[in-house]
Short mmCIF file of C-alpha atoms in Angstrom, two decimals:
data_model
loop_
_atom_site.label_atom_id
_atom_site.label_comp_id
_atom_site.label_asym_id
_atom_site.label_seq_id
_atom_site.Cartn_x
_atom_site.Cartn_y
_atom_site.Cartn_z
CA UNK A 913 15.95 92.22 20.29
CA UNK A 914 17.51 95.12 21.71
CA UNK A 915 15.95 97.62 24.50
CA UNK A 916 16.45 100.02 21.89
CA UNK A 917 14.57 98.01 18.95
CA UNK A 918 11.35 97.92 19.90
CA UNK A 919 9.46 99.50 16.77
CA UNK A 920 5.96 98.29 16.52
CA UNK A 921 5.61 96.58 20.03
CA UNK A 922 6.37 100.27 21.43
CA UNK A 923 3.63 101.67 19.55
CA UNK A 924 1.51 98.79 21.21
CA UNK A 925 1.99 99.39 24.74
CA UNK A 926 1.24 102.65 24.18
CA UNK A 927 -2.42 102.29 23.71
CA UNK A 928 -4.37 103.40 26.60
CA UNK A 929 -6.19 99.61 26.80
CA UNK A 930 -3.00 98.53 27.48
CA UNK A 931 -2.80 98.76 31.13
CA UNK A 932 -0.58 95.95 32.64
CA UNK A 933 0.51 94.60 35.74
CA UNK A 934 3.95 93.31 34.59
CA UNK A 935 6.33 90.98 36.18
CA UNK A 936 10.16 91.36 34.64
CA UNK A 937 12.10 88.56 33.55
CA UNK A 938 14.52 90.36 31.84
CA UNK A 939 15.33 91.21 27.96
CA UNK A 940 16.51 87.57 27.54
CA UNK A 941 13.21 85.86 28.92
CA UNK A 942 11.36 88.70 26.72
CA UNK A 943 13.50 87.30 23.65
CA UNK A 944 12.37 83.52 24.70
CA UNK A 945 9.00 84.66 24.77
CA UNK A 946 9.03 86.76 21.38
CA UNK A 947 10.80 83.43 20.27
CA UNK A 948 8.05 80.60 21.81
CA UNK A 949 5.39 83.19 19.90
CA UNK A 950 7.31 83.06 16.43
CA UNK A 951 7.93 79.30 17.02
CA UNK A 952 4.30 78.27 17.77
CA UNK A 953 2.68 80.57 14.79
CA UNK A 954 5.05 81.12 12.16
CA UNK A 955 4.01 78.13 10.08
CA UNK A 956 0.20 79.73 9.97
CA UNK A 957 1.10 82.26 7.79
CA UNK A 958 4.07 80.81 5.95
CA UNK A 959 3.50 81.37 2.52
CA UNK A 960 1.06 83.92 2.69
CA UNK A 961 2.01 87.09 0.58
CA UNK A 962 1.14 89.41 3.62
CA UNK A 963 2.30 87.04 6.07
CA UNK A 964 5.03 89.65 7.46
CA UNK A 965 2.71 91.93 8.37
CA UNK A 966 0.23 89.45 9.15
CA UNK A 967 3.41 87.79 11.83
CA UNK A 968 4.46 91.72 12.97
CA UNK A 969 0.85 91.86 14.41
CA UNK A 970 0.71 88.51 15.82
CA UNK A 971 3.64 88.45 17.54
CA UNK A 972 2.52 92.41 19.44
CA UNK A 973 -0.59 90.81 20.14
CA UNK A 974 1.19 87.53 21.84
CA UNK A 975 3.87 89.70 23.50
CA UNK A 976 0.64 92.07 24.76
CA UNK A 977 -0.71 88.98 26.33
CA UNK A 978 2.00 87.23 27.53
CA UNK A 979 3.05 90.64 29.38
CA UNK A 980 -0.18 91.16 30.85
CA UNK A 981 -0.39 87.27 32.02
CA UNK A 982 2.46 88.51 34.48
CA UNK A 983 2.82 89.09 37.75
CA UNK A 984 4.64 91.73 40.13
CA UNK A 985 7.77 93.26 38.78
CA UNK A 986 10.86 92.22 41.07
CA UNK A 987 13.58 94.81 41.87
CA UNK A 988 16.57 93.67 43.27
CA UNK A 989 17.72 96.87 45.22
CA UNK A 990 20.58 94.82 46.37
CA UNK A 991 22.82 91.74 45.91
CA UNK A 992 22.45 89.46 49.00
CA UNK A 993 23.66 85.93 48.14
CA UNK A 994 25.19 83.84 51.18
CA UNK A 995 28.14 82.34 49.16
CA UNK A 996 29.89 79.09 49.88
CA UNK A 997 33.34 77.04 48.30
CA UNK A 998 30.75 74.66 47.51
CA UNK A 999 28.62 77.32 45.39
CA UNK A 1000 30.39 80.24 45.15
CA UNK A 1001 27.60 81.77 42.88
CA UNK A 1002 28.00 84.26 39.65
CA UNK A 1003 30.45 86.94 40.23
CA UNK A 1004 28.53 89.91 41.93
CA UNK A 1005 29.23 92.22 38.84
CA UNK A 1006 26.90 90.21 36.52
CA UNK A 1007 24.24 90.44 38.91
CA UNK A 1008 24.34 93.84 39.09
CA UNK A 1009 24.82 94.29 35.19
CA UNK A 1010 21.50 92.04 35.21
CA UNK A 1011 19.40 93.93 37.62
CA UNK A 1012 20.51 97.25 35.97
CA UNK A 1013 19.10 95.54 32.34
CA UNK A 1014 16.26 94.96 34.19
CA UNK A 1015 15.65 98.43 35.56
CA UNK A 1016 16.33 99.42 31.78
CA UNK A 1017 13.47 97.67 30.41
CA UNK A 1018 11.15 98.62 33.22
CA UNK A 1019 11.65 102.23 33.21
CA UNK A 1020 11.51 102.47 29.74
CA UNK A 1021 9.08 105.17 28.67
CA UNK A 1022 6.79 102.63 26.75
CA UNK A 1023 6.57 100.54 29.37
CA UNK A 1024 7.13 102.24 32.86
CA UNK A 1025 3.57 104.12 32.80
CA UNK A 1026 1.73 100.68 32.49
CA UNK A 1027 3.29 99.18 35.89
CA UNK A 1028 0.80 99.08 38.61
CA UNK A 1029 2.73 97.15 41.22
CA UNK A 1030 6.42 96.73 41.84
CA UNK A 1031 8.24 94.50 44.57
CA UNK A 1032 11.54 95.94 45.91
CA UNK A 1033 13.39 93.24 47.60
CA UNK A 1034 17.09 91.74 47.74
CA UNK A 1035 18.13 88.82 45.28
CA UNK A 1036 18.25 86.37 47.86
CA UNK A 1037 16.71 86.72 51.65
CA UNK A 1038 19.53 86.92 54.16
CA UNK A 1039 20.20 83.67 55.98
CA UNK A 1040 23.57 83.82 57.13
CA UNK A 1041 25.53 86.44 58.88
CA UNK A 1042 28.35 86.43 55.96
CA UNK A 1043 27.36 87.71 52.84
CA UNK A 1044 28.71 89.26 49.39
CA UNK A 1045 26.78 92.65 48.55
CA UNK A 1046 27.09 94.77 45.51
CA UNK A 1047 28.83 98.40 46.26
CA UNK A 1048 26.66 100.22 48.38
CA UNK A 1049 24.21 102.83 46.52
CA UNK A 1050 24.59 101.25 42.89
CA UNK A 1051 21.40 99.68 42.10
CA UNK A 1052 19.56 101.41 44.94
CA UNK A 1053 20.15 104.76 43.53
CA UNK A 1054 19.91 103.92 39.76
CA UNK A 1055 16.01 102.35 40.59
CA UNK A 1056 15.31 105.88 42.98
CA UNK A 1057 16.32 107.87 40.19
CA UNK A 1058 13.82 106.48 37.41
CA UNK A 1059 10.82 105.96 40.11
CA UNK A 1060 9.32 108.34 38.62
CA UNK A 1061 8.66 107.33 35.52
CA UNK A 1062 6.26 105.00 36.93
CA UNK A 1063 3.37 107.21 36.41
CA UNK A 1064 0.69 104.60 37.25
CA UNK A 1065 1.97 102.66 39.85
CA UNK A 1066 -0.29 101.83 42.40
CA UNK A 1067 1.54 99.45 45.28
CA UNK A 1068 5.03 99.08 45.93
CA UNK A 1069 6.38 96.98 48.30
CA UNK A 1070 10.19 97.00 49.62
CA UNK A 1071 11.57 94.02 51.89
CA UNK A 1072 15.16 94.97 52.92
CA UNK A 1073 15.84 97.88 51.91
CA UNK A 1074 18.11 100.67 53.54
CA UNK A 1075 16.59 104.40 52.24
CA UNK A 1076 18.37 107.88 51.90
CA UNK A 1077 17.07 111.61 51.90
CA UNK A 1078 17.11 111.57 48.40
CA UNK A 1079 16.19 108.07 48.24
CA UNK A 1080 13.07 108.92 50.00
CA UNK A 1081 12.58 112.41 48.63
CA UNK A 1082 12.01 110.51 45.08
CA UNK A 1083 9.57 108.06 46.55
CA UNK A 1084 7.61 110.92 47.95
CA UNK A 1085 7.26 112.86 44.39
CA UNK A 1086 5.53 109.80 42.93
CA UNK A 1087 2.01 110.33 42.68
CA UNK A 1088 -0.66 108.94 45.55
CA UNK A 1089 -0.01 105.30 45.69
CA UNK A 1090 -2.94 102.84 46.90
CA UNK A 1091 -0.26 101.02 49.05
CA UNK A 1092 2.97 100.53 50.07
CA UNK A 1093 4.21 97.73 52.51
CA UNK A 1094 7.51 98.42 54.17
CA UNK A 1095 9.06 95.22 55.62
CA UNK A 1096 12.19 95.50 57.69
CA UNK A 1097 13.16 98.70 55.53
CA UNK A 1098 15.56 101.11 57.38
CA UNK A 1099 18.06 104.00 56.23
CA UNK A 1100 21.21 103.64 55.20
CA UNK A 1101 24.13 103.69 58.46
CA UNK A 1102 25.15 107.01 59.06
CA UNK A 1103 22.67 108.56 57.08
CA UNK A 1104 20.58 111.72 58.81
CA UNK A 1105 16.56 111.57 57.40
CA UNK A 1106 15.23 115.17 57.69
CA UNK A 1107 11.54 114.36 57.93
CA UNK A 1108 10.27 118.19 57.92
CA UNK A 1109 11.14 118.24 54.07
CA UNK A 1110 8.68 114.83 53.08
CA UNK A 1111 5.23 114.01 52.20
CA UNK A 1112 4.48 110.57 51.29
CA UNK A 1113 0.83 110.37 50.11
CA UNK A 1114 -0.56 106.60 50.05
CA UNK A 1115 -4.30 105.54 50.99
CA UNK A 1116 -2.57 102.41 52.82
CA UNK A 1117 0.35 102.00 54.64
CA UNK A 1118 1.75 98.50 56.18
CA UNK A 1119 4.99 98.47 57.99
CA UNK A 1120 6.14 94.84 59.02
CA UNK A 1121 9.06 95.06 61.49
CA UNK A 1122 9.76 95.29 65.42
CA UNK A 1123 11.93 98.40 64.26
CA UNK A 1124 10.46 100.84 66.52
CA UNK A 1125 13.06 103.61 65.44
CA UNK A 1126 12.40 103.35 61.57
CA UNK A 1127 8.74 102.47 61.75
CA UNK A 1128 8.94 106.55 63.25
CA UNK A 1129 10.43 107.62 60.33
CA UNK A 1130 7.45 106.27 58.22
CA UNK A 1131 4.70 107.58 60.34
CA UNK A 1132 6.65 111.05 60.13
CA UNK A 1133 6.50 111.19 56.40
CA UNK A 1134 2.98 109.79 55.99
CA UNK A 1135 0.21 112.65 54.51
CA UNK A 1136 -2.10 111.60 57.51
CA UNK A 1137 -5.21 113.66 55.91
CA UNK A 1138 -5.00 111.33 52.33
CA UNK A 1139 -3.96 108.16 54.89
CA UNK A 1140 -6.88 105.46 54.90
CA UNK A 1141 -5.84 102.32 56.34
CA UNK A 1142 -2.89 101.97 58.35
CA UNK A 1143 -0.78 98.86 59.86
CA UNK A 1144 1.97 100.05 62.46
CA UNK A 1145 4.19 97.28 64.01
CA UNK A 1146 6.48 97.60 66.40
CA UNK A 1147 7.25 96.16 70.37
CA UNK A 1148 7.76 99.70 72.19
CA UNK A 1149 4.80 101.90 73.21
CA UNK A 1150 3.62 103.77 70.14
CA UNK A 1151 3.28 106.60 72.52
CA UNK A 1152 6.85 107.22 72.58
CA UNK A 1153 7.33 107.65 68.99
CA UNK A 1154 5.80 109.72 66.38
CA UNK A 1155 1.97 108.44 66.24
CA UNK A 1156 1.45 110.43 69.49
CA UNK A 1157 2.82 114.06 67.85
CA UNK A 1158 1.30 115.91 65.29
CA UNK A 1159 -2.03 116.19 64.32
CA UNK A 1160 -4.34 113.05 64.16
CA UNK A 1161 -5.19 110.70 61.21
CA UNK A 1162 -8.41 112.05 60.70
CA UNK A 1163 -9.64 109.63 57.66
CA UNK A 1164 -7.80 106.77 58.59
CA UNK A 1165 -10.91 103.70 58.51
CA UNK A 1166 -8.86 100.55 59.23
CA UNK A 1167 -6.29 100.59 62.08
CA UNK A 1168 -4.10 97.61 63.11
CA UNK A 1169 -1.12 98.44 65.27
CA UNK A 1170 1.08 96.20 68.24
CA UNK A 1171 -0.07 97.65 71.50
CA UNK A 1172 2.52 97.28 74.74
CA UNK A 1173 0.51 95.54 77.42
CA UNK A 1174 2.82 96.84 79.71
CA UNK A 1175 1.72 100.30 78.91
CA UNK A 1176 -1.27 99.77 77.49
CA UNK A 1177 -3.62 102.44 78.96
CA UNK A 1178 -0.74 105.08 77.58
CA UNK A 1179 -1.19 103.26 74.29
CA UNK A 1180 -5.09 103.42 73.80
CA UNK A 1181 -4.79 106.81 74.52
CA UNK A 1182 -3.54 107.18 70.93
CA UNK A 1183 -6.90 106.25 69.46
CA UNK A 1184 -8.32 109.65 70.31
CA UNK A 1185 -6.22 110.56 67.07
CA UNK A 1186 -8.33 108.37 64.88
CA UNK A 1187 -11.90 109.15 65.30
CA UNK A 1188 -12.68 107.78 61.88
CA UNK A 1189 -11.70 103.86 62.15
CA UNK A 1190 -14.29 101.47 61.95
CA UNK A 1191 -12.42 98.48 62.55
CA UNK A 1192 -9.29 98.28 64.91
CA UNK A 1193 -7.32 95.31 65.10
CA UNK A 1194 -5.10 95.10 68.03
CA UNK A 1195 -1.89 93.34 68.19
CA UNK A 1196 0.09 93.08 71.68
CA UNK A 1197 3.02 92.12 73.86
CA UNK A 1198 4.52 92.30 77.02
CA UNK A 1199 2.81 91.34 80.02
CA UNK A 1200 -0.95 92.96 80.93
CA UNK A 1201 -1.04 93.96 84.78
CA UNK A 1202 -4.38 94.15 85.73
CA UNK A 1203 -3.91 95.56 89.20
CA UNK A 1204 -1.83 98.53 88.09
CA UNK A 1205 -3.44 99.26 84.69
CA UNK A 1206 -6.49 101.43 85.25
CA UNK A 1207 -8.69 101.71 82.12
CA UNK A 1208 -12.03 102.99 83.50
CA UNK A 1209 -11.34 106.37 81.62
CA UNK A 1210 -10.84 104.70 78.46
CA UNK A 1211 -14.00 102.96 78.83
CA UNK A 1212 -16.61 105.63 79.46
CA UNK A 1213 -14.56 107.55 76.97
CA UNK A 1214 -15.82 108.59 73.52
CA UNK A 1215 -12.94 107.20 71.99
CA UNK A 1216 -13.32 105.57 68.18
CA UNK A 1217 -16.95 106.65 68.08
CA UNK A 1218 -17.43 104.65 64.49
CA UNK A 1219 -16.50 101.59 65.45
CA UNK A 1220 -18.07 98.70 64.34
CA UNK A 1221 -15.52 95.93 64.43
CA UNK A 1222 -13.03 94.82 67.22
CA UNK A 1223 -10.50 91.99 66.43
CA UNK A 1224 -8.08 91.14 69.66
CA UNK A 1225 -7.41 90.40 72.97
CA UNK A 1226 -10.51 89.06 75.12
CA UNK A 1227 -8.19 91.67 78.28
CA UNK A 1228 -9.40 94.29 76.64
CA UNK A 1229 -13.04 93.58 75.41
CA UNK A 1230 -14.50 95.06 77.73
CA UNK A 1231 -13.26 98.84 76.87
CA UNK A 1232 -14.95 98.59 73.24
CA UNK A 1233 -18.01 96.33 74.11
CA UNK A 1234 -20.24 98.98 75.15
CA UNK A 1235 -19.87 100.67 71.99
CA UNK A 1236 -23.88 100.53 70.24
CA UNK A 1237 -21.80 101.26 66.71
CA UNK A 1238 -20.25 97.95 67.44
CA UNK A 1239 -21.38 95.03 65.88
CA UNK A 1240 -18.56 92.50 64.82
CA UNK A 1241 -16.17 90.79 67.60
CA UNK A 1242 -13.75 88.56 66.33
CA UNK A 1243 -11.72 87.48 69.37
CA UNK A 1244 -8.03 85.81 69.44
CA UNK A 1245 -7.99 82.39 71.53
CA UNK A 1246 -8.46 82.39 75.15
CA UNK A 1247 -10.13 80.68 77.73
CA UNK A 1248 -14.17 80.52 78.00
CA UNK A 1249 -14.05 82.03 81.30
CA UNK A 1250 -11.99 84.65 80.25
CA UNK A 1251 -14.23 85.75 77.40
CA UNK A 1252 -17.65 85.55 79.91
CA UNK A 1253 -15.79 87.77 82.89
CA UNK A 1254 -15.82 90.32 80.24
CA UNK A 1255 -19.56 90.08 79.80
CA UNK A 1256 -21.69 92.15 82.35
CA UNK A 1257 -25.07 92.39 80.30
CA UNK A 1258 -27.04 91.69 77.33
CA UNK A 1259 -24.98 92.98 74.34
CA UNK A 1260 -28.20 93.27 71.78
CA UNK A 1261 -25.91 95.60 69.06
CA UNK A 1262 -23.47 92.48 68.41
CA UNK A 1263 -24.43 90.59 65.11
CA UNK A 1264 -21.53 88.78 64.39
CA UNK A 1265 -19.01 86.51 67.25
CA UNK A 1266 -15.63 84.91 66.11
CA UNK A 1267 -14.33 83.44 69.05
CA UNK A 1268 -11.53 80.64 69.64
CA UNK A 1269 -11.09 78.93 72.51
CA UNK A 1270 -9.21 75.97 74.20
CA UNK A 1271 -12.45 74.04 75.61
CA UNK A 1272 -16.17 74.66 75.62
CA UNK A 1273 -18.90 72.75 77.25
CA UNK A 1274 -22.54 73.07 77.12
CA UNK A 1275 -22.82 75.79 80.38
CA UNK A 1276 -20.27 78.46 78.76
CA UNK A 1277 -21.78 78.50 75.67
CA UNK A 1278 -25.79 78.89 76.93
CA UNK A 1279 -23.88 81.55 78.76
CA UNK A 1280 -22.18 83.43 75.71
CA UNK A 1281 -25.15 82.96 73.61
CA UNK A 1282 -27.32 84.62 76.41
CA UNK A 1283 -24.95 87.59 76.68
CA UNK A 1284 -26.01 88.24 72.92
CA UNK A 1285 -29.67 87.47 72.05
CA UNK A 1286 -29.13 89.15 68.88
CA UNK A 1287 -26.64 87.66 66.75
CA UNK A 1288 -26.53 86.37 63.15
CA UNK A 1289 -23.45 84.88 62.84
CA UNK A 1290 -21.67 82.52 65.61
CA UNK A 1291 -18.11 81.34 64.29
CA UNK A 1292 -16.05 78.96 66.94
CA UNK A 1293 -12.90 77.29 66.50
CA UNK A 1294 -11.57 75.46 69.17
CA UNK A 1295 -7.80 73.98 70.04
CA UNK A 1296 -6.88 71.59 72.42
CA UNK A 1297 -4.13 70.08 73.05
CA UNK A 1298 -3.69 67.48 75.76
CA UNK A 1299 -1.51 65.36 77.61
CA UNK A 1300 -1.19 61.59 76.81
CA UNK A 1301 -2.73 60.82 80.60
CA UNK A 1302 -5.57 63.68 80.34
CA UNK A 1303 -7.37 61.16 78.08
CA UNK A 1304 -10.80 59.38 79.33
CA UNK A 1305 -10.82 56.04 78.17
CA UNK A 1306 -9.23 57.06 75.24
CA UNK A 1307 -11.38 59.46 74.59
CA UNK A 1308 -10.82 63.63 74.29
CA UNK A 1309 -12.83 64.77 77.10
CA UNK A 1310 -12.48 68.19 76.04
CA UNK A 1311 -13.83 66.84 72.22
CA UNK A 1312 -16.87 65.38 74.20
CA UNK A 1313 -17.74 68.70 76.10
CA UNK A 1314 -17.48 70.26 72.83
CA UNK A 1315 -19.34 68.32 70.29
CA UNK A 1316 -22.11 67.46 73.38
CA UNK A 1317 -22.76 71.49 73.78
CA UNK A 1318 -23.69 72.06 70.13
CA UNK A 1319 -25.41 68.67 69.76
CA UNK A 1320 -27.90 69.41 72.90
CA UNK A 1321 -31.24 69.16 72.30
CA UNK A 1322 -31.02 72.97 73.80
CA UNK A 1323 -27.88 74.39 73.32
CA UNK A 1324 -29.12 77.71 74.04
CA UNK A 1325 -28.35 79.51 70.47
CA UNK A 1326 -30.13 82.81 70.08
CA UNK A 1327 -33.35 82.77 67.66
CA UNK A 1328 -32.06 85.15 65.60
CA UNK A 1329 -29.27 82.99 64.03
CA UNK A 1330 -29.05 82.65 60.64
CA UNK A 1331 -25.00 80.92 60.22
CA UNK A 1332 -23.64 78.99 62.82
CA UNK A 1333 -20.00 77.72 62.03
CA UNK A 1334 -17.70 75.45 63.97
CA UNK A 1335 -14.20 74.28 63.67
CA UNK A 1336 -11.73 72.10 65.54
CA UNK A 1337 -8.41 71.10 66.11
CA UNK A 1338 -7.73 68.19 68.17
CA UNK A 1339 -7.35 64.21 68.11
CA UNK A 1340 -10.78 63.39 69.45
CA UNK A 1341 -9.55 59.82 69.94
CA UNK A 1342 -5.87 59.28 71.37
CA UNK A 1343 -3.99 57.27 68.53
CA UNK A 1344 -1.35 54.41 69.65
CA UNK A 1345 2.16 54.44 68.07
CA UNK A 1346 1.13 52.33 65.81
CA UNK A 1347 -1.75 54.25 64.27
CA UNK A 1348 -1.97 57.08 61.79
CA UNK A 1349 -3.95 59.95 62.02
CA UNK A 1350 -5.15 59.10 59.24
CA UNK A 1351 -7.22 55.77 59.92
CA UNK A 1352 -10.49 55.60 60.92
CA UNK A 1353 -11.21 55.85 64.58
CA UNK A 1354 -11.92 51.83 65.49
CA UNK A 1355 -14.15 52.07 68.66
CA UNK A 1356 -17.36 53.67 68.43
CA UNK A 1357 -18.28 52.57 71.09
CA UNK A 1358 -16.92 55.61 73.07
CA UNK A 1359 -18.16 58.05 70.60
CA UNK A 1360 -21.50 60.52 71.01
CA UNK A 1361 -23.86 59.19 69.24
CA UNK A 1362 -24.29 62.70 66.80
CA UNK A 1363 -20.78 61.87 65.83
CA UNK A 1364 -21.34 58.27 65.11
CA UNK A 1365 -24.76 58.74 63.04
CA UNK A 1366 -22.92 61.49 61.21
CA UNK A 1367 -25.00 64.29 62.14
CA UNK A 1368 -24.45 67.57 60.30
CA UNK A 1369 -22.82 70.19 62.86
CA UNK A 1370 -22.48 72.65 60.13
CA UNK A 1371 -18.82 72.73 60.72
CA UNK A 1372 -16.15 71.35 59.59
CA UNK A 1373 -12.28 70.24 61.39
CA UNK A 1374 -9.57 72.28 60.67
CA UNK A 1375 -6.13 70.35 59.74
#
């Protein structure tokens, strides 16, 4: 079966019902399949005077299914194969006639406007400094070219990939994506991106790299009034680059970007420009000097006036706590005096507390609980992980402080909570060399006795 000979099916994928989300495995896995479907069913109508018909139909309606039963479509928009004497690989030609067969099929006009997703991505992931690529520009070009024939396509996502002007001046005539997830994406060396000319319109927008330089490129060419949920990486200060000009992101309502502790009150700054979000999640590095970072402006500021759920650092709690829209604080792992230094009062607007921590005994959590007499839901997950002489008898003292505070007769817990869930990660008994992790703890003896009558925590141990 040619790409040309596609008769009946054609007329098949046409049908409106026929939306797909279609993973390619080229002309010869479509010929297996059309030949599995003739193989299984061709002796049910053998014999039958209408049988060809009768097969014609049976094998669109197979084909239909077995398309739709796919996954992601897989672009190669380069050849990257580490090559060895050992396994030199097929010669890079082939793989480039291949992917361009691919492409073929794809952008076909029966099947191109039934695409909904499509994965950009080299053949192999780089693992080695020396590599055999294709010529630069071949397949890269030939898939730009045809990107618009995908009429319906909702998400792409590109891993790898170098972009040019015109490269980029195709992607931006498609029509508004849902999402598109850029992961260590750059432009081609050499090659000059005049951002002025481009509008990309997408609802979400996910760029996975430390590539401060090209992440700016992306935030340049973003419609920021159609722009919904956005995820900016990056290790430098976002207020050097390109979130901090222009006009704000007025509808964006999920924000997740890698703040600079180093120059983090320049960085918060930038939330003025999104006075829609509702839930910020804040990613960081460098080092956070509290003596030289002054934040008390940011915190009687009006800054994110929707929000209603922080997910971060405990350092910085205390600048979105007093927030009444707030209700949902799911905190990355820190200490349990950390997380109550941020607490100066009674916090009745939170509902909902995700914290993990690396001990907690039966004082820090009356303490916590107290600071919010009106939560629903208490999540904790806690991580320890000792030395071989920290041990008590054998015994985890930090497991004992933790298991004692939530098997109290009163562990504090406010009245209003409806789901209390905890998790843990530690050996609560230290194992010999001879012991598996596996095995059931031997001495009791040592163990609370909630733990030993199997009392229901309403928990469970992570692994």
């Amino acid at each position: 079966m040619t790409l040309r000979d596609r008769g009946p099916i054609a007329g098949a994928f046409s049908r409106p019902e026929s939306n797909v989300e279609a993973s390619f495995t080229g002309r010869r896995g479509f010929k297996r399949a059309q030949g599995r479907c003739l193989g299984e069913k061709e002796g049910d109508v053998e014999g039958d005077e209408e049988g060809g018909e009768q097969l014609v139909a049976l094998i669109v309606a197979l084909i239909v299914a077995f398309l739709v039963a796919f996954p992601t479509p897989v672009f190669c928009g380069h050849l990257d194969r580490p090559r060895s004497r050992e396994d030199p690989g097929p010669p890079v030609s082939d793989g480039v006639q291949l992917e361009l067969e691919r492409l073929a099929f794809w952008s076909s006009d029966d099947i191109a406007p039934l695409v909904r997703k499509r994965n950009m991505a080299p053949r192999h992931w780089r693992v080695t400094a020396e590599s055999h690529t294709d010529p630069p520009h071949i397949l890269m070009t030939s898939f730009l070219h045809c990107l618009g024939n995908f009429i319906g396509l909702k998400t792409l996502y590109a891993r790898q990939v170098n972009f040019t002007q015109e490269g980029l001046a195709h992607l931006c005539r498609i029509s508004p994506l849902a999402e598109i997830v850029i992961n260590w994406c750059g432009v081609f060396p050499g090659e000059t991106i005049d951002t002025t000319s481009l509008q990309l319109r997408t609802k979400k927008l996910r760029y996975l790299a430390d590539d401060d330089q090209h992440r700016n490129v992306w935030l340049s060419i973003v419609d920021r009034e159609h722009l919904r949920d956005l995820e900016a990486g990056g290790s430098a200060s976002v207020a050097d680059g390109t979130m901090s000009d222009g006009p704000a992101f007025p509808n964006v309502h999920d924000l997740k970007f890698n703040a600079n502790l180093s120059t983090i009150d320049q960085d918060l700054t930038l939330l003025s420009k999104f006075p829609a979000v509702c839930a910020l999640r804040l990613l960081a590095c460098g080092d956070f000097h509290h003596e030289s970072t002054d934040l008390s402006s940011l915190c009687a500021s009006d800054v994110l006036p929707l929000l209603r759920e922080y997910r971060g650092l405990c350092a910085l709690l205390h600048i979105f706590l007093p927030k009444h829209t707030l209700t949902r604080l799911i905190i990355d792992v820190c200490q349990p005096g950390e997380f109550i230094s941020q607490l100066h009062r009674e916090y009745d607007h939170i509902t909902m507390l995700n914290l993990d921590v690396n001990a907690l005994d039966q004082d820090a959590l009356s303490t916590i609980c107290g600071r919010f007499p009106a939560l629903l839901d208490l999540q904790v997950y806690i991580f320890a992980d000792i030395g071989e002489g920290e041990y008590q008898d054998g015994i985890n003292p930090v497991a004992t402080d933790f298991f004692s505070a939530f098997a109290s007769d009163t562990p504090g817990l406010p009245s209003t909570l409806q789901r209390l869930a905890i998790s843990w990660d530690f050996h609560f008994q230290r194992l010999h060399s001879d012991e598996s992790e596996d095995e059931p703890v031997a001495s009791l003896d040592k163990i609370p006795d909630f733990l030993a009558s199997g009392r229901s925590l309403g928990g469970n141990a992570r692994r």
